[in-house]
Coordinates of C-alpha atoms and ligand atoms in Angstrom, one line a residue:
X1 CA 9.7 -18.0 -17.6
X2 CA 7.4 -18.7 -14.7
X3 CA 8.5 -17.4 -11.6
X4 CA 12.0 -15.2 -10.5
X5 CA 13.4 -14.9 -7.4
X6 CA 15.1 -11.4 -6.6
X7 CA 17.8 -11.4 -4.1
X8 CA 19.6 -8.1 -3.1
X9 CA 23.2 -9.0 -1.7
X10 CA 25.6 -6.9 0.9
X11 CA 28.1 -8.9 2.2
X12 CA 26.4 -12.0 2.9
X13 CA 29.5 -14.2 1.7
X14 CA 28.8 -17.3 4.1
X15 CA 25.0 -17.3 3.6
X16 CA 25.2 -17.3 -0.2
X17 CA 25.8 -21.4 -0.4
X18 CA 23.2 -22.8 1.6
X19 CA 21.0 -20.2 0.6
X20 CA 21.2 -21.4 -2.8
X21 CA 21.0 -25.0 -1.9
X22 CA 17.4 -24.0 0.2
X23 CA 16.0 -22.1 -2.7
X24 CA 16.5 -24.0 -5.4
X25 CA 15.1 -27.2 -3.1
X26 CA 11.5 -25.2 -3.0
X27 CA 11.4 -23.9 -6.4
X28 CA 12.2 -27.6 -7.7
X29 CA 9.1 -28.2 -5.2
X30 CA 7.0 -25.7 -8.0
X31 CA 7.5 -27.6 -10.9
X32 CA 7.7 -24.4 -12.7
X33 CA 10.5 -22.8 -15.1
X34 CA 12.2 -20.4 -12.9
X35 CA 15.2 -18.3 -12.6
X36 CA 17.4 -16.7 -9.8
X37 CA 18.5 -13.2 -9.7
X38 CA 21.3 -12.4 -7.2
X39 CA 21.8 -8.4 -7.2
X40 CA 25.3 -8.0 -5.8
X41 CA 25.3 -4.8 -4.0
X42 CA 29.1 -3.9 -4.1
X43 CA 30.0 -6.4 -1.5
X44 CA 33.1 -5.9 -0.4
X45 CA 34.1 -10.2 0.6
X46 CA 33.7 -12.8 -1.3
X47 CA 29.7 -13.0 -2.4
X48 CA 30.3 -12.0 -5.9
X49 CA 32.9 -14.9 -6.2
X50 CA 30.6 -17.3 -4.6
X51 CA 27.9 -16.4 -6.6
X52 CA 30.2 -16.9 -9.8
X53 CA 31.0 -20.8 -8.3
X54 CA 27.7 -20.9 -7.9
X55 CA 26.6 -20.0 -11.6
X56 CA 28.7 -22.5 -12.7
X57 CA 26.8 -25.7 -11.1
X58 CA 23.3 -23.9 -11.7
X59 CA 21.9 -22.3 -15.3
X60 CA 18.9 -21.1 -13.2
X61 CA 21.1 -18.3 -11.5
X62 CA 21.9 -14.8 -12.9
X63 CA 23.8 -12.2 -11.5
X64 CA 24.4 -8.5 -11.8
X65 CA 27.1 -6.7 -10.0
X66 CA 27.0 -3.2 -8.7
X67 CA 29.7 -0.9 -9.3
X68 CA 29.3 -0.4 -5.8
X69 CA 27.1 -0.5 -3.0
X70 CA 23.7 1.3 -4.0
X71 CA 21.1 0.0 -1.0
X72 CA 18.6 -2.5 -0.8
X73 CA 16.3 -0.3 -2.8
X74 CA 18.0 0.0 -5.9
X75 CA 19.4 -3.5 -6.2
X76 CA 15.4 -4.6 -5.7
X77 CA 15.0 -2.4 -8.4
X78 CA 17.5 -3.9 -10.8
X79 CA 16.1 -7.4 -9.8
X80 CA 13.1 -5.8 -11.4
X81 CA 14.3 -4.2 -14.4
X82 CA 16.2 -7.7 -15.1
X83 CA 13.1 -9.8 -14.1
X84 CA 11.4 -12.5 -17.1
X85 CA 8.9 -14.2 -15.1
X86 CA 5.3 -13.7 -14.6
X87 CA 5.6 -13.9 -10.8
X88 CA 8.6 -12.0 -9.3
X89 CA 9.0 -13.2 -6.0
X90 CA 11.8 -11.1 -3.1
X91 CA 13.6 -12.1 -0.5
X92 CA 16.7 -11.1 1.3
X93 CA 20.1 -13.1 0.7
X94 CA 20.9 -13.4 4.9
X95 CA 18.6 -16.1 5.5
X96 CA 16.4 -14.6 7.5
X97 CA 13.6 -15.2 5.5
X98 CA 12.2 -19.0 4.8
X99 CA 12.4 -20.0 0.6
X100 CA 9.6 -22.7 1.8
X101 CA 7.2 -20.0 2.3
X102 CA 7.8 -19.0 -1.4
X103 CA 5.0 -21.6 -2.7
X104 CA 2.4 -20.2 -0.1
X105 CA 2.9 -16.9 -1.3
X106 CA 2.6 -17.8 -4.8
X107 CA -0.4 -19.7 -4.2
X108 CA -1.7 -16.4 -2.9
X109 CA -0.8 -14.6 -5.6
X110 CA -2.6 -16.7 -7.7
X111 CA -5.8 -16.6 -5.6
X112 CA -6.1 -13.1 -7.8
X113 CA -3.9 -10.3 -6.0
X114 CA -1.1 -8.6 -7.3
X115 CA 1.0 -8.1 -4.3
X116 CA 1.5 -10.7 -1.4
X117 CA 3.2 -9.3 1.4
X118 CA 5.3 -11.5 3.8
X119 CA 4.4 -10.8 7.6
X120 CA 7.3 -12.0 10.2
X121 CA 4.7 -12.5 13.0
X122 CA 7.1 -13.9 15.5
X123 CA 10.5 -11.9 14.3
X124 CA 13.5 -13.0 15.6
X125 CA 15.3 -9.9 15.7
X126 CA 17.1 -7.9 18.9
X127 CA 14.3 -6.2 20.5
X128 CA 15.3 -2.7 21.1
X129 CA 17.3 -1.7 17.8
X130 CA 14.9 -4.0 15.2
X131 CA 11.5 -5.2 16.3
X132 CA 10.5 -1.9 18.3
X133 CA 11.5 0.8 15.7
X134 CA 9.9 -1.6 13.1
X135 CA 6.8 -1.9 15.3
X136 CA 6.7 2.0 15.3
X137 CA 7.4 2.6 11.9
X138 CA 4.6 0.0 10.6
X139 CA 2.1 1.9 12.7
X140 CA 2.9 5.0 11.2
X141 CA 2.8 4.1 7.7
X142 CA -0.3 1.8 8.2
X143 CA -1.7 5.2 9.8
X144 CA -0.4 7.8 6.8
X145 CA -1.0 5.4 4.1
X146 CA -4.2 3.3 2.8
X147 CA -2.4 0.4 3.1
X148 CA -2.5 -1.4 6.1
X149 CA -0.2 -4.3 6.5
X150 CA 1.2 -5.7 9.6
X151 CA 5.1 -5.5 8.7
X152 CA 5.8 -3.4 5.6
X153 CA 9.7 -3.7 6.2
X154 CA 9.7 -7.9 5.3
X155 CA 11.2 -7.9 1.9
X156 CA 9.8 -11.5 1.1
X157 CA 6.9 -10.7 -1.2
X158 CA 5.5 -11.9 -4.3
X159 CA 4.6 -9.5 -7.1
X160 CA 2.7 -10.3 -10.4
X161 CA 5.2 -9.0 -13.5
X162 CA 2.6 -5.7 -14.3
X163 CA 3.3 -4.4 -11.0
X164 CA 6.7 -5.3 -10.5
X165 CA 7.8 -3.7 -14.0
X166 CA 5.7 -0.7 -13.5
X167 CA 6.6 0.2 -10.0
X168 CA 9.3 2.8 -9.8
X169 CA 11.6 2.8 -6.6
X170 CA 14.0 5.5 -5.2
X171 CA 15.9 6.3 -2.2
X172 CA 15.8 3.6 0.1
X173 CA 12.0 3.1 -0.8
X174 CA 11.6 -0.4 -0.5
X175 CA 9.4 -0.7 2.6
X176 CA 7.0 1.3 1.3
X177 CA 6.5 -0.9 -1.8
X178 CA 2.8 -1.9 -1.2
X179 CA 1.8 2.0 -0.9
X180 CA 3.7 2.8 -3.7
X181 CA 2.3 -0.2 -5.8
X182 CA -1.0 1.1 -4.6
X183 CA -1.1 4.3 -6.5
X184 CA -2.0 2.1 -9.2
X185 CA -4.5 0.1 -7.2
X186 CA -3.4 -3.3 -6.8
X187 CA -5.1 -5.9 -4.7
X188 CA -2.4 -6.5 -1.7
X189 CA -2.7 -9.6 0.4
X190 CA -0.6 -10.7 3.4
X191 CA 0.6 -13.8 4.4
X192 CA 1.8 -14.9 7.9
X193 CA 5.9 -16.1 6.6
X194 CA 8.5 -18.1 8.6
X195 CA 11.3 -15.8 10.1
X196 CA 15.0 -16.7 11.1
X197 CA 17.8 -15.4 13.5
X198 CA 20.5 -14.1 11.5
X199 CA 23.2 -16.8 11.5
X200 CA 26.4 -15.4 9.9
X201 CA 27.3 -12.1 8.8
X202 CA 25.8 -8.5 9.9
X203 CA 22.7 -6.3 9.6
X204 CA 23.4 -3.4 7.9
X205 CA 20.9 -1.3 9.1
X206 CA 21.1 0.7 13.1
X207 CA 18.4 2.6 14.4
X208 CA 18.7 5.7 12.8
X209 CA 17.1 3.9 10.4
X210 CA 13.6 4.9 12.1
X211 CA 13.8 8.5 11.7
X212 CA 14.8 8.2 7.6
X213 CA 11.7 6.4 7.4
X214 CA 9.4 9.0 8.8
X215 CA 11.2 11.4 6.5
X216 CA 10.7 8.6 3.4
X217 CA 6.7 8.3 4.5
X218 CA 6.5 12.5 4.6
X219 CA 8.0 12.2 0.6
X220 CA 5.7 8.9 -0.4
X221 CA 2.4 10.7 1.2
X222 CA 2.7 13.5 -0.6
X223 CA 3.2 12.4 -3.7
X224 CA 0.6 9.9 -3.6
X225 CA -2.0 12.0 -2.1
X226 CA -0.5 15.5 -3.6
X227 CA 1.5 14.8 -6.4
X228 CA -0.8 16.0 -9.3
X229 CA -2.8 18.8 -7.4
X230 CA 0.2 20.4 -5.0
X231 CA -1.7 23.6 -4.9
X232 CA -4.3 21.4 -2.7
X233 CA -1.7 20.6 -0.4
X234 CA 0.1 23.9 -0.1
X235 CA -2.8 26.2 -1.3
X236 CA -4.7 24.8 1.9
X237 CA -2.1 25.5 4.2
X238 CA -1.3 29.0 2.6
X239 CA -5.4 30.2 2.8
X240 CA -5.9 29.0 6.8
X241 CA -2.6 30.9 7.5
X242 CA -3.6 33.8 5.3
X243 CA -7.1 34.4 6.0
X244 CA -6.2 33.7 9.9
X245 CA -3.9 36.7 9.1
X246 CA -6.3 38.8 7.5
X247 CA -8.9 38.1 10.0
X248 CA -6.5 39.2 12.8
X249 CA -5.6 42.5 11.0
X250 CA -9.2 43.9 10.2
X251 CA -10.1 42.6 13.9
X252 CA -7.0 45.0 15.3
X253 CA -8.5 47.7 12.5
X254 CA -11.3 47.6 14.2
X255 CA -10.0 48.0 17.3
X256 CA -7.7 51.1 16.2
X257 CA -9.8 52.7 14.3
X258 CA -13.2 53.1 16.4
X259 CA -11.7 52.2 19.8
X260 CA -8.7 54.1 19.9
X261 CA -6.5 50.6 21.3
X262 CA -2.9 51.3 20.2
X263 CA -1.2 49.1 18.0
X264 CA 2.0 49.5 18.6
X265 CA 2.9 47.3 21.5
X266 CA 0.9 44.5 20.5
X267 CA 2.9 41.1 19.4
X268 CA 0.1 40.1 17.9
X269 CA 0.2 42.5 14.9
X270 CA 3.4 40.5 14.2
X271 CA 1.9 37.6 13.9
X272 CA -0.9 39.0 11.6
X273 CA 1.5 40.4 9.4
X274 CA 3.3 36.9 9.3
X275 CA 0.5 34.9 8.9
X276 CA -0.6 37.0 6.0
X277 CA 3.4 36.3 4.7
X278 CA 3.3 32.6 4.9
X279 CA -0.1 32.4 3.6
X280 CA 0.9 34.1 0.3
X281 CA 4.2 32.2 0.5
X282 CA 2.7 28.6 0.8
X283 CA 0.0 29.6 -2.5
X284 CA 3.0 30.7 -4.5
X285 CA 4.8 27.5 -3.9
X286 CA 1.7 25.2 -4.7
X287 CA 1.5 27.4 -8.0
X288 CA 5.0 26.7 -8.5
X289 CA 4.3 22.8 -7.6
X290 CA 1.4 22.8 -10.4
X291 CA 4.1 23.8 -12.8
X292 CA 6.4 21.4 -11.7
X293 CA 3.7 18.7 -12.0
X294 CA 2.9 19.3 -15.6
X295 CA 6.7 19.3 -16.7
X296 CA 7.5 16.0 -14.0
X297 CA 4.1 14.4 -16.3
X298 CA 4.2 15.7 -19.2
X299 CA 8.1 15.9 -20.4
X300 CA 8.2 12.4 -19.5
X301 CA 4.8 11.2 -20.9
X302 CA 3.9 9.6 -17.5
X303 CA 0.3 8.6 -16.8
X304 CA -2.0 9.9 -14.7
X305 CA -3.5 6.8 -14.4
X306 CA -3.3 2.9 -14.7
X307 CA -5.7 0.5 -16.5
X308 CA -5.9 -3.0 -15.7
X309 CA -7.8 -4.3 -18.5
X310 CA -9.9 -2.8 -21.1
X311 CA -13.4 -4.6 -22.3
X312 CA -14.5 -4.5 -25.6
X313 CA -17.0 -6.6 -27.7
X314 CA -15.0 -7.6 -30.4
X315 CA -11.8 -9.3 -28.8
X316 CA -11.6 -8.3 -24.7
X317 CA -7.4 -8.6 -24.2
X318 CA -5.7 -8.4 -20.8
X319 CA -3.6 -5.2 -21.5
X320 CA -0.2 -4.9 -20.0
X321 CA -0.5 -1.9 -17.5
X322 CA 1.2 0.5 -18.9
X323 CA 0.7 -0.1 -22.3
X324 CA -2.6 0.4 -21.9
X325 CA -2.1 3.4 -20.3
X326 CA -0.1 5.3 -22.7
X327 CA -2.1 4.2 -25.7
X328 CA -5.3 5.7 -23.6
X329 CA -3.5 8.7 -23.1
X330 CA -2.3 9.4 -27.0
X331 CA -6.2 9.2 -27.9
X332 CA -7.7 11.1 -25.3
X333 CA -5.5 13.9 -26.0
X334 CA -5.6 14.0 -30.3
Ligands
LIG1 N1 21.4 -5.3 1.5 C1 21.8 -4.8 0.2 N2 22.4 -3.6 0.2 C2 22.5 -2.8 1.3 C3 22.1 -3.3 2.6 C4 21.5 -4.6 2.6 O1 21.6 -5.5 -0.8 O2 23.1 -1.7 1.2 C5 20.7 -6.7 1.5 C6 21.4 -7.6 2.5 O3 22.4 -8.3 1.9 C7 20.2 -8.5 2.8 C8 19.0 -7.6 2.7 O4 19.4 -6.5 1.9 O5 20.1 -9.6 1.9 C9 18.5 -7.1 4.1 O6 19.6 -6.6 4.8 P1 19.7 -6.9 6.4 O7 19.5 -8.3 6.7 O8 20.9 -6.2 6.9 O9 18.4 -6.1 7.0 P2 17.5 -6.5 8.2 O10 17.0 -7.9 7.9 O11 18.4 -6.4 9.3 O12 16.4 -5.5 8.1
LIG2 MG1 18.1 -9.5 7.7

């Protein structure tokens, strides 16, 4: 298998048909082997039945069916998981995105990256509850993360199998895909794709969405940056705080002891003492996070790194990721 197509569905009962009938016109375009992997998200009409008409005219198409609805992320994820190609290409089932941008992007891909990125650069979208919460969002993850894209939330994107296979998603994690991908340092392009008005059925998303993503970025941040040295992160926080503390309380010693300046009405003895609190209180829970770390790694074998090809004299084989990885692991540590 060459190339499949992920497509997470919600709902999207009158898209489905001429969705299918624009897709499968571009891949036939590829002249590759491909397949098409609709991820029925517990819709509640009739998607999953079209999708079953639709099986029946065309062997390229599979489908799995939620038990119910799990969010874009997970049914990405599952596209994934069920994936055969080399290339994995997704895009969203509303039509909203262009399947004739599916050949640039591949072409891309094939320039040597592992991740394209679709960028909507004119999006046709309502202003005020899509493109300007999106517009915010993408600044702060291009700001908080070492990825900078223009539109991280455009789900039409081209991935090569190593990192669509290896790249675990949870929550509703799927915009921050390319930071996530980069933990294992992949080379992310971005190419300017076509973008549609929504012409039947609903988004699913409201504004609110905007604040979950500031929380989502806070989680993906830290365990990029933080994730195997938490005692960094908290440690840092707890010796400013405490040594701020300390420094406060000899300083009112001082004061006290050799200039006779009461303590007893001063607020900022309280703030010594709870500086000096947190301080200890943020080192303890990066000393609890180091334990945490080597159970989250270690009970489940997970590297701490990724390998994207080994060299060798004798017979230099591109290793699959994380095969690689593990087998690197098992002898470093005998
Ligand atoms: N979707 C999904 N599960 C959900 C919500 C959305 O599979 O819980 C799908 C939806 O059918 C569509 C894509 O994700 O194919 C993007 O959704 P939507 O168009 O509502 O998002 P927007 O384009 O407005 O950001
Ligand atoms: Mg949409």
């Amino acid at each position: 298998m060459d190339v499949s197509v992920v497509l997470p569905v919600f709902n999207e009962e009158d898209n489905l048909q001429p969705l299918h009938a624009e897709l499968s016109a571009a891949l036939r375009g590829l002249k590759r082997r491909y397949e098409i992997i609709f991820v029925d998200d517990g819709s509640s009409d009739r998607s999953l039945d079209v999708l079953q008409e639709l099986l029946k005219k065309d062997a390229h198409l599979r489908i799995i069916e939620f038990r119910r609805n799990f969010g874009q992320t997970a049914a990405l994820a599952a596209g994934f998981d069920h994936a055969r190609g080399d290339i994995v290409i997704t895009l969203d089932a509303d039509r909203q995105n262009d399947p004739k941008d599916i050949p640039t992007l591949i072409a891309k891909l094939e320039e040597g990256y592992d991740l394209v990125n679709g960028w909507r650069f004119s999006r046709k979208d309502p202003f005020l509850s899509r493109k300007l919460p999106s517009r915010i969002a993408n600044w702060i993850i291009s700001a908080a993360t070492d990825v900078k894209l223009h539109d991280y939330g455009c789900t039409l994107k081209a991935f090569t199998k190593e990192v669509a296979k290896n790249i675990s998603l949870y929550g509703e994690m799927h915009r921050f895909i390319p930071a996530i991908a980069s933990w294992m340092g992949v080379r992310i392009a971005e190419v300017k794709v076509n973008h549609r008005p929504r012409v039947s059925g609903t988004s699913k998303y409201g504004i609110s969405r905007t604040l979950r993503v500031v929380l989502d970025l806070m989680t993906v941040k830290f365990l990029l940056s933080y994730s195997a040295r938490p005692l960094q992160f908290f440690g840092m926080i707890g010796l400013l705080s405490g040594s701020l503390g300390i420094l406060l309380s000899i300083w009112m010693t001082i004061q006290r002891l050799f200039f006779d300046i009461a303590l007893a009405d001063r607020p900022l003895l309280l703030l010594a003492v709870l500086l000096i609190f947190i301080g200890l209180q943020f080192i303890t829970f990066g000393l609890l996070g180091e334990l945490q770390t080597r159970i989250y790694y270690e009970a489940q074998d997970k590297p701490v790194y990724a390998v994207r090809q080994v060299f060798e004299r004798s017979a230099a084989k591109r290793a699959p990721v994380k095969r690689a990885v593990s087998k690197a692991k098992k002898t470093t540590r005998s």
